[in-house]
Amino acid sequence: MFSALLLLSLVLCTSCFYPPVVNISLDDPPEVRWAPLLKVFDVTDLNKAAAEVIDSTVPKWVHHALAPVVVALDKYIPSPYAGEIRGMASHFGATLSDIIILNFAYEISAFCTSIVAQDTSGHVYHGRNLDYPHDVLRNLTINIIFLKNGEVAYRGTSFAGYVGLWTGQSPNKFTVSGDQRVAGVRGGEGVVITRDRQGPADIWPLDPLNGRWYRVETNFDHWLPPPSRDHRRDIANKALNATGQENINIDTLFQVLSVYPVCNGMTVYTTTMSAAFPDNYTSVIRPQGCHWTDSIV
């Protein structure tokens, strides 16, 4: 069954599309470096979408609680992010508190499935689905290329108005996806890091010599069973086993990430990447998510 689903998953993304690309120069001052967003997005549409995310995600009391942060932004938010947030507010024509709240809103209710896998030649691949309960985020998803001295320093996929990265790649160094999933460029350089407020609480590396050539992480500690309603981890494991280490690559990893419910109705975008092959970084927006009926067409 899973072999058939993996073959059919190529059909799932016929409606997918690539997010717009924005170049951000790290040589520019933080307050102005996000101005290129305005070449891609209409300010009115951005503000309307941002308001939808904020109103449906952040409790009203948070707005009042942020008052001291607005007054002393640099005290609470380190450089260069404080300057970038100021600049974002200026570009959007929004209040500083709204941009801060928007960044918090993006942090509150995101979900994901992240997979790191190694093939039989020692190449490491990394993929992720980002799930979020707001359809409007599909219209805010962007690929960002960060430039330093005219060269690509790193790239990633994020949402307009957010000054960090959910998904990113430093060419020929490492890849990372939200919730601290990391992959490197050499065999064995893949690990799931579970963190608490003090630092790493668990390190779960690849162990290909003992047959553990992939790791799947969702939103629950990997050493505990997920809730009975969440089957993403189990289905992803079965799909990877059906694929086999000898067949894992960027394309087959995308197929695994396309199988329901690994990809589901809340999936905003899917990214596949490999730090050793930085030109293969690919993110696609899934305009309607994925559904079980899609997988059995």
Short mmCIF file of C-alpha atoms in Angstrom, two decimals:
data_model
loop_
_atom_site.label_atom_id
_atom_site.label_comp_id
_atom_site.label_asym_id
_atom_site.label_seq_id
_atom_site.Cartn_x
_atom_site.Cartn_y
_atom_site.Cartn_z
CA MET A 1 0.00 0.00 0.00
CA PHE A 2 2.70 2.48 0.98
CA SER A 3 4.68 1.86 -2.19
CA ALA A 4 1.59 2.77 -4.19
CA LEU A 5 1.02 5.86 -2.09
CA LEU A 6 4.59 6.99 -2.62
CA LEU A 7 4.15 6.72 -6.39
CA LEU A 8 0.82 8.52 -6.30
CA SER A 9 2.11 11.30 -4.06
CA LEU A 10 3.71 12.92 -7.10
CA VAL A 11 0.17 13.69 -8.23
CA LEU A 12 -0.68 15.41 -4.96
CA CYS A 13 1.23 18.56 -5.77
CA THR A 14 -0.08 19.37 -9.25
CA SER A 15 -1.67 22.47 -7.71
CA CYS A 16 1.42 23.42 -5.68
CA PHE A 17 3.27 26.60 -6.50
CA TYR A 18 6.56 28.19 -5.54
CA PRO A 19 6.59 31.09 -3.09
CA PRO A 20 7.97 34.44 -4.23
CA VAL A 21 11.67 35.06 -3.66
CA VAL A 22 12.92 38.08 -1.73
CA ASN A 23 16.59 39.06 -1.55
CA ILE A 24 17.62 40.57 1.79
CA SER A 25 21.05 42.18 2.09
CA LEU A 26 22.65 41.77 5.49
CA ASP A 27 24.92 44.66 4.53
CA ASP A 28 21.94 47.02 4.79
CA PRO A 29 21.00 48.50 8.19
CA PRO A 30 18.40 46.36 10.00
CA GLU A 31 15.82 49.14 9.78
CA VAL A 32 15.77 49.09 5.97
CA ARG A 33 16.80 45.58 4.93
CA TRP A 34 13.22 44.25 4.72
CA ALA A 35 12.08 46.95 2.29
CA PRO A 36 12.25 44.47 -0.66
CA LEU A 37 9.09 42.85 0.72
CA LEU A 38 7.18 45.77 -0.75
CA LYS A 39 8.25 44.70 -4.24
CA VAL A 40 6.40 41.43 -3.76
CA PHE A 41 3.44 42.24 -1.53
CA ASP A 42 0.77 44.92 -1.47
CA VAL A 43 0.90 46.73 1.87
CA THR A 44 -2.89 46.73 2.27
CA ASP A 45 -3.04 42.98 1.70
CA LEU A 46 -0.16 42.42 4.14
CA ASN A 47 -1.84 44.38 6.89
CA LYS A 48 -5.17 42.65 6.34
CA ALA A 49 -3.55 39.19 6.47
CA ALA A 50 -1.46 40.12 9.51
CA ALA A 51 -4.56 41.35 11.35
CA GLU A 52 -6.33 38.05 10.59
CA VAL A 53 -3.44 36.04 12.04
CA ILE A 54 -3.16 38.25 15.13
CA ASP A 55 -6.89 38.43 15.89
CA SER A 56 -7.39 34.68 15.62
CA THR A 57 -4.24 33.66 17.50
CA VAL A 58 -3.19 36.17 20.16
CA PRO A 59 -5.40 36.91 23.19
CA LYS A 60 -6.27 40.56 23.71
CA TRP A 61 -4.47 40.71 27.05
CA VAL A 62 -1.18 40.06 25.26
CA HIS A 63 -1.52 43.43 23.52
CA HIS A 64 -1.48 45.19 26.89
CA ALA A 65 1.28 42.97 28.26
CA LEU A 66 3.57 44.05 25.41
CA ALA A 67 3.50 47.72 26.39
CA PRO A 68 6.88 47.60 28.21
CA VAL A 69 8.41 45.71 25.29
CA VAL A 70 7.39 48.45 22.88
CA VAL A 71 8.83 51.14 25.13
CA ALA A 72 12.18 49.37 25.61
CA LEU A 73 12.40 47.13 22.54
CA ASP A 74 16.18 46.74 22.56
CA LYS A 75 16.09 45.53 26.16
CA TYR A 76 13.79 42.64 25.34
CA ILE A 77 14.71 41.77 21.75
CA PRO A 78 18.39 41.50 20.77
CA SER A 79 20.06 43.16 17.81
CA PRO A 80 19.56 43.05 14.87
CA TYR A 81 15.98 41.83 15.38
CA ALA A 82 14.85 44.94 17.24
CA GLY A 83 15.95 47.13 14.34
CA GLU A 84 14.35 44.77 11.81
CA ILE A 85 11.06 44.90 13.69
CA ARG A 86 11.17 48.70 13.70
CA GLY A 87 11.86 48.68 10.00
CA MET A 88 9.06 46.20 9.34
CA ALA A 89 6.60 48.44 11.17
CA SER A 90 7.73 51.37 9.05
CA HIS A 91 7.46 49.43 5.79
CA PHE A 92 3.99 48.09 6.68
CA GLY A 93 2.74 51.39 8.04
CA ALA A 94 1.87 49.42 11.17
CA THR A 95 2.39 50.02 14.86
CA LEU A 96 5.44 48.57 16.54
CA SER A 97 3.25 46.54 18.88
CA ASP A 98 1.41 44.95 15.94
CA ILE A 99 4.66 43.72 14.36
CA ILE A 100 5.89 42.35 17.68
CA ILE A 101 2.57 40.59 18.22
CA LEU A 102 2.66 39.22 14.68
CA ASN A 103 6.05 37.66 15.35
CA PHE A 104 4.71 36.13 18.57
CA ALA A 105 1.63 34.89 16.73
CA TYR A 106 3.78 32.96 14.29
CA GLU A 107 5.45 31.27 17.27
CA ILE A 108 2.29 30.22 19.06
CA SER A 109 0.46 27.61 17.01
CA ALA A 110 2.74 26.21 14.32
CA PHE A 111 3.10 22.46 13.86
CA CYS A 112 5.42 20.45 11.69
CA THR A 113 6.85 17.16 10.60
CA SER A 114 10.61 17.13 10.08
CA ILE A 115 12.62 14.27 8.60
CA VAL A 116 16.37 13.86 8.31
CA ALA A 117 17.62 10.85 6.34
CA GLN A 118 20.89 9.49 4.98
CA ASP A 119 21.29 7.45 1.79
CA THR A 120 23.69 4.55 1.29
CA SER A 121 26.36 6.90 -0.06
CA GLY A 122 26.36 9.06 3.07
CA HIS A 123 24.40 11.98 1.62
CA VAL A 124 22.08 13.61 4.16
CA TYR A 125 18.65 14.94 3.19
CA HIS A 126 16.31 17.07 5.24
CA GLY A 127 12.64 17.77 4.69
CA ARG A 128 9.80 19.38 6.55
CA ASN A 129 6.12 20.17 6.36
CA LEU A 130 5.01 23.30 8.16
CA ASP A 131 1.43 23.10 9.35
CA TYR A 132 -0.49 26.13 10.54
CA PRO A 133 -4.23 26.64 11.13
CA HIS A 134 -4.44 29.81 9.01
CA ASP A 135 -5.12 29.56 5.29
CA VAL A 136 -3.98 33.14 4.78
CA LEU A 137 -0.38 32.15 5.52
CA ARG A 138 -0.18 30.47 2.13
CA ASN A 139 -0.36 34.00 0.72
CA LEU A 140 2.38 35.22 3.04
CA THR A 141 4.93 32.44 2.49
CA ILE A 142 8.21 33.60 0.99
CA ASN A 143 11.60 32.22 0.10
CA ILE A 144 14.32 34.52 1.38
CA ILE A 145 17.90 34.71 0.16
CA PHE A 146 20.13 36.49 2.65
CA LEU A 147 23.16 38.09 1.03
CA LYS A 148 26.44 39.18 2.59
CA ASN A 149 28.97 41.02 0.44
CA GLY A 150 26.93 39.97 -2.58
CA GLU A 151 27.19 36.24 -1.76
CA VAL A 152 24.50 33.90 -0.42
CA ALA A 153 25.04 33.66 3.33
CA TYR A 154 21.96 31.52 3.92
CA ARG A 155 18.43 31.06 2.63
CA GLY A 156 15.15 29.95 4.03
CA THR A 157 11.38 29.91 3.93
CA SER A 158 9.29 32.11 6.20
CA PHE A 159 6.26 34.37 6.39
CA ALA A 160 6.14 38.05 5.49
CA GLY A 161 6.44 40.09 8.67
CA TYR A 162 8.47 37.49 10.56
CA VAL A 163 12.09 38.45 11.21
CA GLY A 164 13.38 34.92 11.80
CA LEU A 165 13.32 31.69 9.81
CA TRP A 166 11.21 28.59 10.26
CA THR A 167 13.23 26.70 7.70
CA GLY A 168 16.75 27.46 6.56
CA GLN A 169 19.99 26.38 4.96
CA SER A 170 23.55 27.57 5.28
CA PRO A 171 25.17 26.37 2.02
CA ASN A 172 27.63 23.52 2.50
CA LYS A 173 27.27 23.79 6.29
CA PHE A 174 23.91 22.74 7.69
CA THR A 175 20.12 22.81 7.31
CA VAL A 176 17.60 23.51 10.05
CA SER A 177 13.84 23.42 10.52
CA GLY A 178 11.75 24.82 13.36
CA ASP A 179 11.82 23.03 16.71
CA GLN A 180 15.59 22.56 16.34
CA ARG A 181 15.87 19.81 13.69
CA VAL A 182 19.43 19.93 12.19
CA ALA A 183 21.26 18.23 9.29
CA GLY A 184 24.86 18.60 8.09
CA VAL A 185 26.81 17.78 4.95
CA ARG A 186 28.55 14.52 5.84
CA GLY A 187 27.29 11.06 6.71
CA GLY A 188 25.94 10.84 10.23
CA GLU A 189 25.47 14.61 10.50
CA GLY A 190 21.78 14.59 11.28
CA VAL A 191 20.21 15.04 14.68
CA VAL A 192 16.96 15.91 16.42
CA ILE A 193 17.59 18.24 19.35
CA THR A 194 14.85 18.53 21.94
CA ARG A 195 15.31 21.67 24.01
CA ASP A 196 13.96 23.07 27.23
CA ARG A 197 14.62 26.50 28.71
CA GLN A 198 18.05 25.46 29.95
CA GLY A 199 19.28 24.00 26.67
CA PRO A 200 19.28 20.58 24.97
CA ALA A 201 17.19 18.07 26.89
CA ASP A 202 17.70 15.23 24.42
CA ILE A 203 20.03 14.55 21.48
CA TRP A 204 18.77 11.99 18.94
CA PRO A 205 21.32 11.55 16.13
CA LEU A 206 21.31 9.46 13.01
CA ASP A 207 22.91 6.05 13.51
CA PRO A 208 23.12 4.61 9.99
CA LEU A 209 25.69 1.94 10.88
CA ASN A 210 23.03 0.33 13.06
CA GLY A 211 20.22 0.72 10.54
CA ARG A 212 18.83 3.98 11.91
CA TRP A 213 19.27 5.95 8.70
CA TYR A 214 16.41 8.37 9.30
CA ARG A 215 14.74 10.28 12.11
CA VAL A 216 11.18 11.57 12.13
CA GLU A 217 10.10 14.27 14.53
CA THR A 218 6.67 15.83 14.87
CA ASN A 219 5.46 17.98 17.78
CA PHE A 220 5.86 15.41 20.53
CA ASP A 221 8.90 14.01 22.31
CA HIS A 222 10.13 11.11 20.21
CA TRP A 223 10.56 8.82 23.23
CA LEU A 224 6.88 9.11 24.09
CA PRO A 225 3.88 7.89 22.07
CA PRO A 226 2.04 10.66 20.23
CA PRO A 227 -1.63 11.33 20.97
CA SER A 228 -3.94 8.69 19.52
CA ARG A 229 -5.36 11.22 17.07
CA ASP A 230 -1.95 12.05 15.55
CA HIS A 231 -0.62 9.41 13.13
CA ARG A 232 1.99 11.51 11.31
CA ARG A 233 5.03 9.89 12.93
CA ASP A 234 3.86 6.33 12.36
CA ILE A 235 2.86 6.94 8.74
CA ALA A 236 6.13 8.74 7.99
CA ASN A 237 8.13 5.85 9.48
CA LYS A 238 6.22 3.33 7.37
CA ALA A 239 6.63 5.41 4.22
CA LEU A 240 10.38 5.75 4.79
CA ASN A 241 10.74 2.03 5.39
CA ALA A 242 8.80 1.37 2.19
CA THR A 243 11.12 3.74 0.32
CA GLY A 244 14.32 2.16 1.69
CA GLN A 245 17.69 3.75 2.32
CA GLU A 246 18.92 2.78 -1.14
CA ASN A 247 16.13 4.85 -2.71
CA ILE A 248 16.05 7.92 -0.49
CA ASN A 249 16.83 11.21 -2.20
CA ILE A 250 15.34 14.69 -2.49
CA ASP A 251 12.48 13.49 -4.71
CA THR A 252 11.50 10.43 -2.69
CA LEU A 253 11.72 12.43 0.53
CA PHE A 254 9.23 14.87 -0.98
CA GLN A 255 6.96 11.92 -1.74
CA VAL A 256 7.12 10.76 1.88
CA LEU A 257 6.23 14.28 3.00
CA SER A 258 3.26 14.18 0.61
CA VAL A 259 1.57 11.13 2.14
CA TYR A 260 -1.47 11.84 4.30
CA PRO A 261 -1.49 12.68 7.20
CA VAL A 262 2.22 13.60 7.13
CA CYS A 263 0.87 16.22 4.75
CA ASN A 264 -2.58 17.24 5.94
CA GLY A 265 -5.22 19.93 5.65
CA MET A 266 -3.14 22.43 7.64
CA THR A 267 0.10 21.95 5.68
CA VAL A 268 1.13 25.35 4.35
CA TYR A 269 4.37 24.42 2.64
CA THR A 270 6.84 21.58 2.13
CA THR A 271 10.60 22.06 1.98
CA THR A 272 13.30 19.62 0.89
CA MET A 273 16.99 20.46 1.16
CA SER A 274 20.50 19.13 1.54
CA ALA A 275 23.31 21.34 2.80
CA ALA A 276 25.85 19.50 0.62
CA PHE A 277 23.74 20.32 -2.46
CA PRO A 278 22.51 23.85 -1.67
CA ASP A 279 21.09 24.49 -5.15
CA ASN A 280 18.50 21.78 -4.50
CA TYR A 281 16.74 23.82 -1.81
CA THR A 282 13.04 23.72 -2.73
CA SER A 283 9.90 24.93 -1.00
CA VAL A 284 6.41 24.59 -2.45
CA ILE A 285 3.15 25.99 -1.14
CA ARG A 286 0.27 23.54 -0.87
CA PRO A 287 -2.77 25.72 -1.60
CA GLN A 288 -5.28 23.19 -0.28
CA GLY A 289 -3.10 21.14 2.04
CA CYS A 290 -3.41 17.36 1.69
CA HIS A 291 -6.32 15.05 2.40
CA TRP A 292 -6.80 11.31 2.62
CA THR A 293 -8.83 11.22 -0.61
CA ASP A 294 -5.89 12.82 -2.41
CA SER A 295 -3.68 9.89 -1.43
CA ILE A 296 -5.97 7.21 -2.85
CA VAL A 297 -6.89 8.77 -6.19
#
